[in-house]
XYZ file of N, CA, C and O in Angstrom:
864
model
N 34.323 114.243 89.722
C 33.030 113.987 88.528
C 32.397 115.218 88.954
O 32.009 115.863 89.866
N 32.082 116.264 87.777
C 30.951 117.182 88.307
C 29.410 116.819 87.978
O 28.930 115.989 88.750
N 28.754 117.786 87.350
C 26.986 117.740 87.335
C 26.798 116.479 85.925
O 27.774 116.775 85.267
N 25.792 115.514 86.864
C 25.576 114.635 85.486
C 24.490 114.397 85.600
O 23.507 114.101 86.342
N 23.738 114.724 84.018
C 22.569 114.828 83.539
C 21.324 115.513 84.589
O 20.841 114.480 85.213
N 21.428 116.051 85.327
C 21.586 117.641 85.809
C 21.360 116.918 87.494
O 20.709 117.473 88.028
N 22.462 116.067 87.972
C 22.390 115.822 89.381
C 24.527 116.058 89.263
O 24.965 116.044 88.911
N 24.433 116.446 90.942
C 25.840 116.293 91.279
C 26.137 115.151 91.882
O 25.642 114.627 92.762
N 27.863 114.428 91.851
C 28.075 113.486 92.633
C 28.571 113.962 94.065
O 28.955 115.311 93.635
N 28.181 113.273 94.647
C 28.158 113.478 96.601
C 29.033 112.707 97.125
O 29.114 111.480 96.899
N 30.100 113.515 98.070
C 30.502 112.105 98.836
C 30.664 113.134 100.252
O 31.267 114.240 100.234
N 30.383 112.594 101.330
C 30.910 113.014 102.927
C 32.359 112.638 103.094
O 32.125 111.146 103.419
N 32.734 113.198 103.868
C 34.352 112.534 104.276
C 34.863 112.918 105.673
O 34.542 114.682 105.365
N 35.604 112.550 106.644
C 36.328 113.354 107.370
C 37.673 113.631 107.031
O 38.636 113.007 106.480
N 37.652 114.899 106.877
C 39.023 115.135 106.037
C 40.687 114.913 107.513
O 40.002 115.282 108.184
N 41.716 114.769 106.704
C 42.796 114.572 107.787
C 43.930 115.498 107.029
O 44.233 115.256 105.399
N 44.064 116.652 107.853
C 44.968 117.225 107.259
C 46.588 117.426 108.216
O 46.773 116.830 108.966
N 47.057 118.427 108.326
C 48.224 118.973 108.815
C 49.165 118.010 108.821
O 49.543 117.467 107.409
N 50.265 117.824 109.825
C 51.368 117.002 109.398
C 51.054 115.362 108.952
O 51.917 115.053 107.940
N 49.520 114.993 109.562
C 49.614 113.352 109.273
C 49.127 113.256 107.908
O 49.703 112.289 106.946
N 48.610 114.717 106.770
C 48.886 114.755 105.252
C 50.354 114.276 105.170
O 49.968 113.718 103.802
N 50.882 115.295 105.253
C 52.519 114.975 104.809
C 52.768 113.189 104.718
O 53.496 112.449 104.284
N 52.537 112.452 106.133
C 52.943 111.268 106.056
C 52.050 110.542 105.635
O 52.961 109.476 105.008
N 50.707 110.573 105.599
C 50.463 109.746 104.685
C 50.328 109.946 102.769
O 50.495 108.813 102.140
N 50.717 110.920 102.511
C 51.648 111.217 101.214
C 52.700 110.222 100.951
O 53.156 109.678 100.052
N 53.685 110.576 101.913
C 54.966 109.334 102.036
C 54.668 107.957 102.203
O 55.226 107.205 101.151
N 53.474 107.883 103.018
C 53.288 106.429 102.659
C 52.725 106.070 101.194
O 53.169 105.137 100.656
N 51.778 107.009 100.694
C 51.509 106.676 99.335
C 52.368 106.660 98.345
O 52.436 105.365 97.727
N 53.853 107.292 98.682
C 54.735 107.132 97.457
C 55.498 105.878 98.101
O 55.869 105.256 96.844
N 55.376 105.411 98.926
C 56.091 104.370 99.198
C 55.318 103.274 98.526
O 55.753 102.136 98.103
N 54.210 102.982 98.780
C 53.083 102.033 98.138
C 53.386 101.675 96.473
O 53.642 101.095 95.865
N 53.703 103.211 95.812
C 53.724 103.192 94.545
C 55.261 102.803 94.003
O 55.117 101.818 92.969
N 56.031 102.830 94.740
C 57.066 102.302 95.015
C 57.214 100.897 94.960
O 58.159 100.179 94.299
N 56.541 100.401 95.689
C 56.443 98.721 96.191
C 55.815 98.140 94.668
O 56.470 96.864 94.628
N 55.064 98.834 93.809
C 54.007 97.406 93.214
C 55.165 98.324 91.772
O 54.350 97.779 90.607
N 55.570 99.083 91.800
C 56.473 99.664 90.003
C 57.754 98.790 90.425
O 59.015 98.458 91.269
N 57.821 98.325 88.984
C 59.556 98.038 88.570
C 60.255 98.652 87.417
O 59.405 99.368 86.705
N 61.385 99.174 88.033
C 62.068 100.145 87.363
C 61.504 101.511 86.903
O 61.808 102.316 85.766
N 60.731 101.810 87.421
C 59.802 103.422 87.522
C 59.471 103.683 88.706
O 59.837 103.298 89.707
N 60.153 105.246 88.786
C 60.113 106.094 89.912
C 58.256 106.991 89.901
O 58.032 107.496 90.846
N 57.663 106.829 88.888
C 56.346 107.177 89.258
C 55.302 106.502 88.912
O 54.033 106.936 88.888
N 55.357 104.818 88.969
C 54.222 103.901 89.422
C 53.528 103.820 88.136
O 52.617 103.077 88.139
N 54.198 104.123 86.699
C 53.606 103.666 85.551
C 53.628 102.362 84.822
O 53.278 101.773 84.356
N 54.966 101.929 85.108
C 55.189 100.036 84.855
C 55.266 99.547 86.252
O 55.461 99.322 87.459
N 54.059 98.594 86.083
C 53.404 97.794 87.365
C 54.356 96.390 87.208
O 54.723 96.342 86.585
N 54.029 95.691 88.794
C 54.339 94.849 88.796
C 53.877 93.871 88.262
O 52.060 94.108 88.025
N 54.157 92.672 87.196
C 53.558 91.905 86.433
C 52.715 91.309 86.675
O 52.399 90.715 88.047
N 51.444 91.302 86.284
C 50.010 90.419 87.034
C 49.168 90.889 88.053
O 47.816 90.545 88.022
N 49.516 92.258 87.599
C 48.781 93.271 89.026
C 47.316 93.534 88.178
O 46.391 93.975 88.931
N 47.347 93.749 86.609
C 46.245 94.399 85.644
C 46.172 95.688 86.334
O 44.668 96.164 86.280
N 46.901 96.542 86.958
C 46.744 98.057 87.202
C 47.814 98.988 86.642
O 48.584 98.529 85.805
N 46.925 100.652 86.491
C 47.885 101.420 85.534
C 47.734 102.314 86.655
O 46.886 102.563 86.680
N 48.395 103.423 86.309
C 48.583 104.637 86.085
C 48.184 105.190 88.155
O 47.375 106.405 88.222
N 49.038 104.401 88.474
C 49.137 104.928 89.790
C 49.231 106.405 90.305
O 50.265 106.877 90.280
N 48.516 106.710 91.440
C 48.616 108.410 91.907
C 48.601 108.377 92.958
O 47.368 108.086 93.706
N 48.983 109.652 93.740
C 48.728 109.410 94.910
C 47.061 110.310 95.361
O 46.776 111.011 94.281
N 46.524 110.035 96.000
C 45.320 110.608 96.680
C 45.353 112.003 97.175
O 46.517 112.179 98.274
N 45.360 113.406 97.018
C 45.737 114.361 97.103
C 45.296 115.189 98.541
O 45.908 115.451 99.219
N 44.015 114.508 99.045
C 43.529 115.089 99.705
C 42.622 113.746 100.751
O 41.756 113.592 100.673
N 43.848 113.333 101.450
C 43.738 111.968 102.308
C 42.258 112.588 102.974
O 42.246 113.657 104.066
N 41.505 111.597 103.604
C 39.913 111.821 103.632
C 39.924 110.070 104.408
O 40.363 109.151 103.915
N 38.821 110.347 105.158
C 38.028 109.452 106.158
C 36.327 109.220 105.033
O 35.940 110.004 105.843
N 36.239 108.301 104.261
C 34.774 108.351 103.845
C 33.937 108.230 105.089
O 33.742 106.945 105.536
N 32.542 108.575 105.143
C 31.742 108.260 105.777
C 30.440 107.843 104.912
O 28.988 107.910 105.581
N 29.958 108.252 103.640
C 29.115 107.571 102.741
C 29.674 107.196 101.422
O 31.119 107.335 100.837
N 28.721 106.490 100.657
C 29.135 105.835 99.466
C 29.398 107.512 98.224
O 28.501 108.287 98.884
N 29.605 106.890 97.432
C 29.294 108.079 96.313
C 27.903 107.776 95.990
O 27.088 107.191 96.146
N 27.198 109.355 95.771
C 25.942 109.349 95.419
C 25.313 110.647 94.838
O 26.515 111.146 94.556
N 24.109 110.847 94.126
C 23.917 111.643 93.159
C 22.831 112.501 94.247
O 22.119 111.954 94.883
N 23.093 114.124 93.930
C 21.552 115.039 94.178
C 21.837 115.879 93.327
O 22.395 116.157 92.780
N 20.406 116.362 93.282
C 19.785 117.930 92.165
C 20.273 118.656 93.166
O 20.911 118.864 93.863
N 20.890 120.075 92.012
C 21.493 120.830 92.278
C 20.272 121.830 93.387
O 20.852 122.394 94.177
N 18.806 121.665 93.377
C 18.566 122.093 94.313
C 18.334 121.861 95.989
O 18.019 122.179 96.592
N 18.788 120.284 95.513
C 18.529 119.955 97.241
C 20.309 119.893 98.058
O 20.338 119.967 99.110
N 21.223 120.530 97.387
C 22.417 120.169 98.235
C 22.787 121.260 99.372
O 22.712 120.984 100.517
N 22.223 122.895 99.376
C 21.994 123.532 100.384
C 20.915 122.532 101.663
O 21.858 122.537 103.116
N 19.835 122.340 101.639
C 19.544 121.355 102.383
C 20.301 120.212 102.267
O 19.880 120.349 104.207
N 20.374 119.376 101.955
C 21.663 118.207 102.424
C 22.725 118.586 103.317
O 23.149 117.784 104.517
N 23.146 119.655 102.854
C 24.529 120.271 103.664
C 24.004 120.974 104.991
O 24.378 120.415 106.496
N 22.633 121.363 105.322
C 22.512 121.927 106.396
C 21.825 120.973 107.300
O 21.968 120.561 108.352
N 21.528 119.584 106.985
C 21.059 118.203 107.403
C 21.929 117.739 108.099
O 22.073 117.277 109.359
N 23.067 117.123 107.656
C 24.414 117.344 107.802
C 24.769 118.029 108.668
O 25.274 117.557 109.701
N 24.961 119.355 108.560
C 25.285 120.451 109.809
C 25.283 120.353 111.135
O 25.505 119.783 112.167
N 23.709 119.797 111.099
C 22.662 119.500 112.269
C 23.034 118.641 112.629
O 22.637 118.469 114.225
N 22.808 117.146 111.846
C 22.761 115.668 112.761
C 24.603 115.929 113.175
O 24.481 114.881 114.061
N 25.377 116.428 113.409
C 26.786 116.770 113.820
C 26.747 117.468 114.640
O 27.916 117.530 114.883
N 26.074 118.362 114.977
C 26.297 119.537 115.401
C 26.577 119.141 117.230
O 27.645 120.007 117.682
N 26.716 118.399 117.816
C 27.242 118.031 119.248
C 28.211 116.944 119.029
O 28.693 116.520 119.942
N 28.649 116.705 117.857
C 30.159 116.011 117.563
C 31.280 116.751 117.717
O 31.081 117.313 116.954
N 32.322 115.841 118.484
C 33.441 117.344 119.216
C 34.156 116.624 117.934
O 34.254 115.404 117.284
N 35.457 117.165 118.244
C 36.945 116.895 117.086
C 36.960 115.541 118.091
O 37.139 115.234 119.178
N 37.668 114.854 117.380
C 38.522 113.705 118.176
C 39.253 113.093 117.320
O 40.135 113.541 116.030
N 40.614 112.129 117.699
C 42.033 111.845 116.887
C 41.735 110.173 116.924
O 40.832 109.324 117.073
N 42.091 110.049 115.291
C 42.455 108.659 115.168
C 43.940 108.190 114.906
O 44.907 108.885 114.823
N 44.222 106.610 115.150
C 45.719 106.703 114.996
C 45.890 105.413 114.116
O 44.127 104.016 113.443
N 46.667 105.427 113.072
C 46.890 104.940 111.571
C 47.094 103.355 112.122
O 48.542 102.829 113.246
N 47.145 101.830 111.152
C 47.885 100.746 111.062
C 48.593 100.590 110.270
O 49.179 101.420 109.393
N 48.349 99.033 109.579
C 48.902 98.400 108.202
C 47.790 99.243 106.843
O 46.823 99.787 106.820
N 48.707 98.719 105.586
C 47.941 99.214 104.638
C 47.046 98.194 104.565
O 46.819 96.364 104.706
N 45.946 98.431 103.106
C 44.893 97.511 103.295
C 44.325 97.796 101.279
O 44.206 99.282 101.354
N 44.319 97.456 100.435
C 43.495 97.425 99.195
C 42.104 97.360 99.228
O 42.120 96.344 99.318
N 41.846 98.112 98.340
C 40.143 97.600 98.110
C 39.618 98.163 96.624
O 40.586 98.482 96.102
N 39.084 97.538 96.419
C 38.267 97.981 94.600
C 37.351 98.846 94.829
O 36.207 98.555 96.433
N 36.834 99.621 94.226
C 35.780 100.468 94.069
C 34.265 99.254 93.510
O 34.203 98.342 93.351
N 33.186 100.080 93.998
C 31.918 98.938 93.680
C 31.779 98.979 92.520
O 31.272 97.654 91.796
N 32.167 99.341 91.550
C 31.628 99.485 90.110
C 33.213 98.474 89.812
O 33.358 97.613 88.332
N 33.824 97.688 90.329
C 35.532 96.833 90.152
C 36.164 97.851 89.208
O 37.292 96.995 88.421
N 36.394 98.965 89.019
C 37.034 99.555 87.762
C 38.310 99.895 88.306
O 39.664 100.841 87.235
N 38.091 100.294 89.535
C 39.320 101.236 90.170
C 39.951 100.783 91.723
O 39.206 100.140 92.189
N 41.189 100.651 91.613
C 41.590 100.088 93.053
C 42.422 101.208 93.842
O 43.161 101.796 93.549
N 41.943 101.297 95.155
C 42.864 101.792 96.071
C 43.611 101.237 97.156
O 43.474 100.175 97.602
N 44.747 101.658 97.608
C 45.408 101.208 98.998
C 45.028 102.378 100.048
O 45.101 103.723 99.441
N 44.804 101.835 100.882
C 45.097 102.843 101.944
C 45.641 101.880 103.271
O 45.941 101.493 103.303
N 45.436 103.232 104.283
C 46.130 103.170 105.825
C 44.942 102.528 106.654
O 43.897 104.066 106.502
N 44.702 101.544 106.975
C 43.896 101.368 108.308
C 43.680 102.434 109.566
O 44.705 102.462 110.107
N 42.360 102.427 109.511
C 42.066 103.325 110.868
C 42.224 102.197 112.210
O 41.485 101.434 112.146
N 43.214 102.324 113.202
C 43.407 101.248 113.924
C 42.245 101.947 115.399
O 42.471 101.438 115.879
N 42.890 103.243 115.912
C 42.078 103.958 116.749
C 41.546 104.474 116.639
O 41.502 105.673 115.486
N 40.204 105.236 117.385
C 39.236 106.238 117.211
C 38.131 105.719 116.321
O 37.526 106.643 115.394
N 37.926 104.166 115.796
C 37.004 103.921 115.138
C 35.794 103.815 115.463
O 34.481 103.921 115.167
N 35.779 104.321 116.769
C 34.451 104.632 116.966
C 33.524 105.269 117.265
O 32.565 105.868 116.982
N 34.666 106.716 117.564
C 33.956 107.986 117.300
C 33.960 108.079 115.224
O 32.590 108.978 115.182
N 34.558 107.613 114.527
C 33.838 107.696 112.916
C 32.467 106.509 112.747
O 32.069 107.341 112.429
N 32.625 105.799 113.657
C 31.311 105.322 113.339
C 30.150 106.151 113.815
O 29.044 106.132 113.051
N 30.176 106.649 115.121
C 29.337 107.890 115.368
C 29.067 108.648 114.095
O 27.681 108.801 114.328
N 29.889 109.212 113.769
C 29.613 109.938 112.811
C 29.257 109.359 111.428
O 28.042 110.011 111.034
N 29.271 108.180 111.117
C 28.941 107.726 110.196
C 27.192 107.699 110.237
O 26.416 107.554 109.149
N 26.888 106.782 111.261
C 25.354 106.887 111.758
C 24.814 107.866 111.975
O 23.461 107.964 111.420
N 25.103 109.040 112.452
C 24.632 110.071 112.134
C 23.990 110.831 110.998
O 23.055 110.909 110.590
N 25.364 110.520 109.846
C 25.180 110.922 108.209
C 24.253 110.125 107.528
O 23.393 110.681 106.918
N 24.209 108.760 108.251
C 23.052 107.662 107.647
C 22.005 107.883 107.493
O 21.229 108.051 106.486
N 21.674 108.660 108.821
C 20.313 109.384 109.081
C 19.692 109.935 107.679
O 18.360 110.199 107.889
N 20.872 111.568 107.471
C 20.406 112.226 106.529
C 20.357 111.640 105.208
O 19.616 111.669 104.238
N 21.550 110.643 104.897
C 21.451 109.829 103.619
C 19.704 108.921 103.140
O 19.294 109.554 102.090
N 19.216 108.722 104.429
C 18.274 107.833 104.457
C 16.914 109.232 103.777
O 16.005 108.669 102.862
N 17.220 110.185 104.531
C 16.279 110.790 104.965
C 16.126 111.474 103.052
O 14.831 111.966 102.526
N 17.118 111.867 102.090
C 17.110 112.264 101.436
C 17.219 110.707 99.960
O 17.411 111.204 99.135
N 16.326 109.799 100.265
C 16.353 108.529 99.711
C 17.880 108.042 99.173
O 18.019 107.284 97.996
N 19.017 108.202 99.809
C 20.594 107.602 99.425
C 20.860 106.470 100.295
O 20.042 106.100 101.312
N 21.986 105.552 99.598
C 22.149 104.823 100.331
C 22.916 104.201 101.568
O 23.833 105.591 101.840
N 22.936 104.104 102.575
C 23.646 104.328 103.553
C 25.060 103.448 103.525
O 25.101 102.813 102.773
N 25.363 103.762 104.589
C 27.360 103.470 104.456
C 27.625 102.118 104.687
O 26.640 101.562 104.962
N 28.572 101.212 104.054
C 28.928 99.689 103.829
C 28.510 99.480 105.253
O 29.191 99.837 106.657
N 27.895 98.299 105.392
C 27.144 97.436 106.860
C 28.496 97.362 108.053
O 28.816 97.358 109.146
N 29.927 96.743 106.823
C 30.464 95.932 107.596
C 32.037 97.154 107.613
O 33.202 96.285 106.578
N 32.327 98.765 107.245
C 32.711 99.618 106.718
C 34.510 99.181 107.438
O 34.382 98.784 108.632
N 35.636 99.182 106.862
C 36.775 98.961 107.362
C 37.279 100.287 107.022
O 37.731 100.948 106.347
N 37.203 101.145 108.231
C 37.686 102.713 108.204
C 38.852 102.994 107.414
O 40.007 102.238 108.294
N 38.686 103.555 106.736
C 40.585 104.122 105.979
C 40.679 105.206 105.613
O 39.336 106.035 105.199
N 41.874 105.541 105.203
C 41.907 106.980 104.670
C 43.174 106.467 103.556
O 44.647 105.623 103.499
N 42.674 106.640 101.941
C 43.518 106.144 101.144
C 44.387 107.060 100.369
O 44.393 108.367 100.765
N 45.650 106.082 99.990
C 46.741 107.392 99.959
C 47.317 107.070 98.356
O 48.105 107.744 97.769
N 46.515 106.484 97.621
C 46.980 105.928 96.422
C 46.232 105.335 95.463
O 45.154 104.536 96.525
N 45.638 105.382 94.501
C 44.546 104.982 93.839
C 45.130 104.442 92.235
O 46.447 104.975 91.684
N 44.593 103.454 91.217
C 45.080 103.108 90.760
C 43.984 102.889 89.257
O 42.834 102.274 89.828
N 44.172 102.692 88.363
C 42.704 102.131 87.382
C 43.022 100.770 86.915
O 43.957 99.976 86.863
N 41.999 100.066 87.099
C 41.898 98.854 86.576
C 42.364 98.537 84.847
O 41.572 99.215 83.973
N 43.046 97.856 84.536
C 43.192 98.052 82.662
C 42.424 97.274 82.141
O 41.301 96.962 82.370
N 42.072 97.774 80.936
C 40.572 97.581 80.664
C 40.746 96.491 79.672
O 39.540 96.048 79.538
N 41.556 96.008 79.678
C 41.610 94.339 79.287
C 41.071 93.496 80.112
O 40.764 92.198 79.691
N 40.715 94.213 81.232
C 40.598 93.166 82.481
C 38.724 93.983 82.535
O 38.255 95.052 82.324
N 37.924 92.263 82.441
C 36.713 93.289 82.619
C 36.369 93.452 83.682
O 36.481 92.883 85.085
N 35.664 94.833 84.052
C 35.176 95.740 85.304
C 34.417 95.053 85.903
O 32.943 94.846 85.742
N 34.544 94.456 87.046
C 32.913 93.640 87.941
C 33.865 93.768 89.234
O 35.085 93.819 89.407
N 32.709 93.612 90.219
C 33.475 93.741 91.519
C 34.344 92.295 91.986
O 34.954 92.789 92.723
N 34.070 92.074 91.839
C 34.368 90.315 92.389
C 35.784 90.419 91.856
O 37.244 89.895 92.266
N 36.246 90.860 90.432
C 37.205 90.975 89.746
C 37.871 92.088 90.368
O 39.538 91.579 90.757
N 37.464 93.042 90.755
C 38.146 94.119 91.084
C 38.626 93.779 92.353
O 39.871 94.027 92.916
N 37.699 92.674 93.104
C 38.247 92.424 94.876
C 39.849 91.582 94.584
O 40.313 91.518 95.239
N 39.930 90.841 93.777
C 40.910 89.501 93.446
C 41.779 90.530 93.269
O 42.644 90.105 93.371
N 42.009 91.294 91.930
C 43.043 92.668 91.860
C 43.271 93.469 93.345
O 44.486 93.360 93.380
N 42.496 93.834 94.014
C 43.030 94.382 94.949
C 43.678 93.548 95.866
O 44.524 94.067 96.736
N 43.241 92.482 96.192
C 44.221 91.390 97.260
C 45.554 91.592 96.414
O 46.486 91.475 97.221
N 45.404 91.385 95.129
C 46.699 91.585 94.751
C 47.528 92.335 94.806
O 48.847 91.944 95.295
N 46.944 93.546 94.717
C 48.049 94.559 94.808
C 48.196 94.853 96.134
O 49.098 95.455 96.712
N 47.061 94.609 97.828
C 47.550 94.144 98.788
C 48.777 93.731 98.630
O 49.744 93.946 99.645
N 49.320 92.668 98.470
C 49.650 91.531 99.259
C 51.014 91.856 98.792
O 52.290 92.033 99.346
N 51.398 92.794 97.373
C 52.163 93.107 96.299
C 52.839 94.247 97.888
O 53.897 94.556 97.962
N 52.143 95.171 97.808
C 52.242 95.763 98.807
C 53.061 95.794 99.923
O 54.155 96.522 100.668
N 52.357 94.963 101.094
C 52.626 94.407 102.120
C 53.846 94.108 101.983
O 54.845 93.690 102.858
N 54.091 93.391 100.610
C 55.915 92.448 100.853
C 56.778 93.521 100.543
O 57.820 93.111 100.916
N 56.753 94.873 100.054
C 57.337 95.606 99.398
C 57.638 97.011 100.390
O 58.689 97.601 99.695
N 56.863 97.221 100.545
C 57.005 98.625 101.435
C 57.740 98.364 102.719
O 58.205 97.585 103.089
N 58.697 99.687 102.421
C 59.137 100.343 103.429
C 58.248 100.297 104.914
O 57.802 101.755 104.880
N 58.678 99.840 105.556
C 57.913 99.551 106.928
C 58.205 101.348 107.954
O 57.017 101.479 108.628
N 59.438 101.271 107.869
C 59.648 102.912 108.134
C 58.372 104.211 108.012
O 58.260 104.520 108.951
N 57.964 104.025 107.195
C 57.346 105.298 106.574
C 56.235 104.459 107.822
O 54.985 105.688 107.778
N 55.274 103.523 107.521
C 54.304 103.286 108.235
C 54.175 103.317 109.981
O 53.745 103.827 110.672
N 55.931 103.201 110.414
C 56.004 103.229 111.659
C 55.858 104.845 112.018
O 55.590 105.143 113.579
N 56.019 105.525 111.192
C 56.177 107.093 111.309
C 54.973 107.928 111.263
O 55.432 108.649 112.382
N 54.174 107.029 111.487
C 52.519 107.696 111.562
C 52.454 108.215 112.332
O 52.056 107.054 113.401
N 51.682 109.404 112.425
C 51.208 109.909 113.485
C 49.977 110.284 114.183
O 49.096 110.125 112.917
N 49.220 110.046 114.997
C 47.404 110.178 115.482
C 47.424 111.559 114.927
O 48.154 112.208 114.728
N 45.875 111.129 113.920
C 45.654 112.739 113.603
C 44.649 112.936 114.173
O 43.750 112.564 114.906
N 43.942 114.822 114.221
C 43.318 114.831 115.194
C 42.447 115.285 113.433
O 42.060 115.924 112.334
N 40.690 115.112 114.409
C 39.712 114.919 112.959
C 39.100 116.026 113.054
O 38.452 115.684 114.846
N 38.638 116.809 112.538
C 37.907 118.469 113.102
C 37.194 118.781 112.259
O 36.586 120.361 112.452
N 37.073 118.679 111.170
C 36.513 118.796 110.136
C 35.589 117.783 109.447
O 36.102 117.004 108.861
N 34.443 118.031 108.515
C 33.856 117.146 108.338
C 33.511 118.314 106.546
O 33.161 119.356 106.606
N 33.760 117.227 105.405
C 33.310 117.746 104.383
C 32.166 116.977 103.153
O 32.395 115.882 103.459
N 31.455 118.246 102.534
C 30.162 117.695 102.079
C 30.826 118.282 100.854
O 31.439 119.533 100.130
N 31.569 117.143 99.366
C 31.879 117.315 98.365
C 30.801 116.974 97.331
O 30.383 116.083 97.154
N 30.645 118.220 96.798
C 29.571 118.272 95.479
C 30.334 118.115 93.843
O 30.510 119.624 93.917
N 30.738 117.551 93.132
C 31.328 117.860 92.167
C 32.894 118.800 92.193
O 33.514 117.975 92.920
N 32.470 119.762 92.392
C 33.961 120.781 92.456
C 33.700 121.987 93.890
O 34.332 122.747 93.708
N 32.281 121.554 94.090
C 31.987 122.302 95.318
C 32.475 121.636 96.543
O 31.899 120.505 96.835
N 32.533 122.280 97.684
C 33.325 121.774 99.082
C 32.430 122.446 99.946
O 32.876 123.754 99.900
N 32.159 122.059 100.975
C 31.022 122.685 102.047
C 31.579 122.171 103.242
O 31.742 120.304 103.497
N 32.391 122.818 104.073
C 33.044 122.485 105.575
C 32.468 123.037 106.324
O 31.458 123.623 106.551
N 32.257 121.534 107.420
C 31.568 121.560 108.615
C 32.833 121.193 109.965
O 33.203 120.329 109.921
N 32.650 122.365 110.895
C 33.786 122.241 112.062
C 33.394 120.890 113.025
O 31.986 121.469 113.398
N 33.867 120.572 113.327
C 33.652 119.379 114.613
C 33.902 120.445 115.925
O 35.066 120.678 116.270
N 32.817 120.194 116.638
C 33.459 120.707 118.074
C 32.868 122.161 118.073
O 33.388 122.499 118.938
N 32.869 122.506 116.998
C 32.289 124.022 117.070
C 31.132 124.601 117.007
O 30.639 125.790 116.663
N 29.746 123.740 116.767
C 28.622 123.974 116.657
C 28.066 124.677 117.610
O 28.546 124.363 119.153
N 26.566 125.494 117.357
C 26.383 126.057 118.586
C 24.847 125.272 118.689
O 24.364 124.417 118.080
């Protein structure tokens, strides 16, 4: 989403790149196949899941903020504040586990992600530092009991289902069960640990990259 009503949609995330990106895309394709009936593109979903239009997440990442909005004149100051708060945080590794389905806060979109199984303390350290910046700019902190993950596919909740968080969570649970039952376990077993060395601040179609472990 670009700027809306004078504000820009914002998101801060840890980028997952390299070989891990290719492997996570393979997991995403396996998830789409797991919930599809008679279709290779994910458009025909298993009956009763109430989702449609499954697509891969182009850039695998680990979110460290909720979605938020800032004004145009605040963007540079926000990025500088994030850069300063992680100046002494070095690059680190994460290992992945099983799949998990999540609903967004509006309950109108469902994601399937691969959970971070190793390296969660390092991710938490980044979240705590970025939370300080969020509070300084009057934004909400990250989820208190976050389950860190990288999303590999996303789906829209069907229009005929009234969008709300509780219902979105129910649908996400059904999707998660379907994926767990049908996914090719081999693609999960082949997932390698990923090196996290870059933090991204995204504002609409603008991206600001902050290298970890290379700050002065």
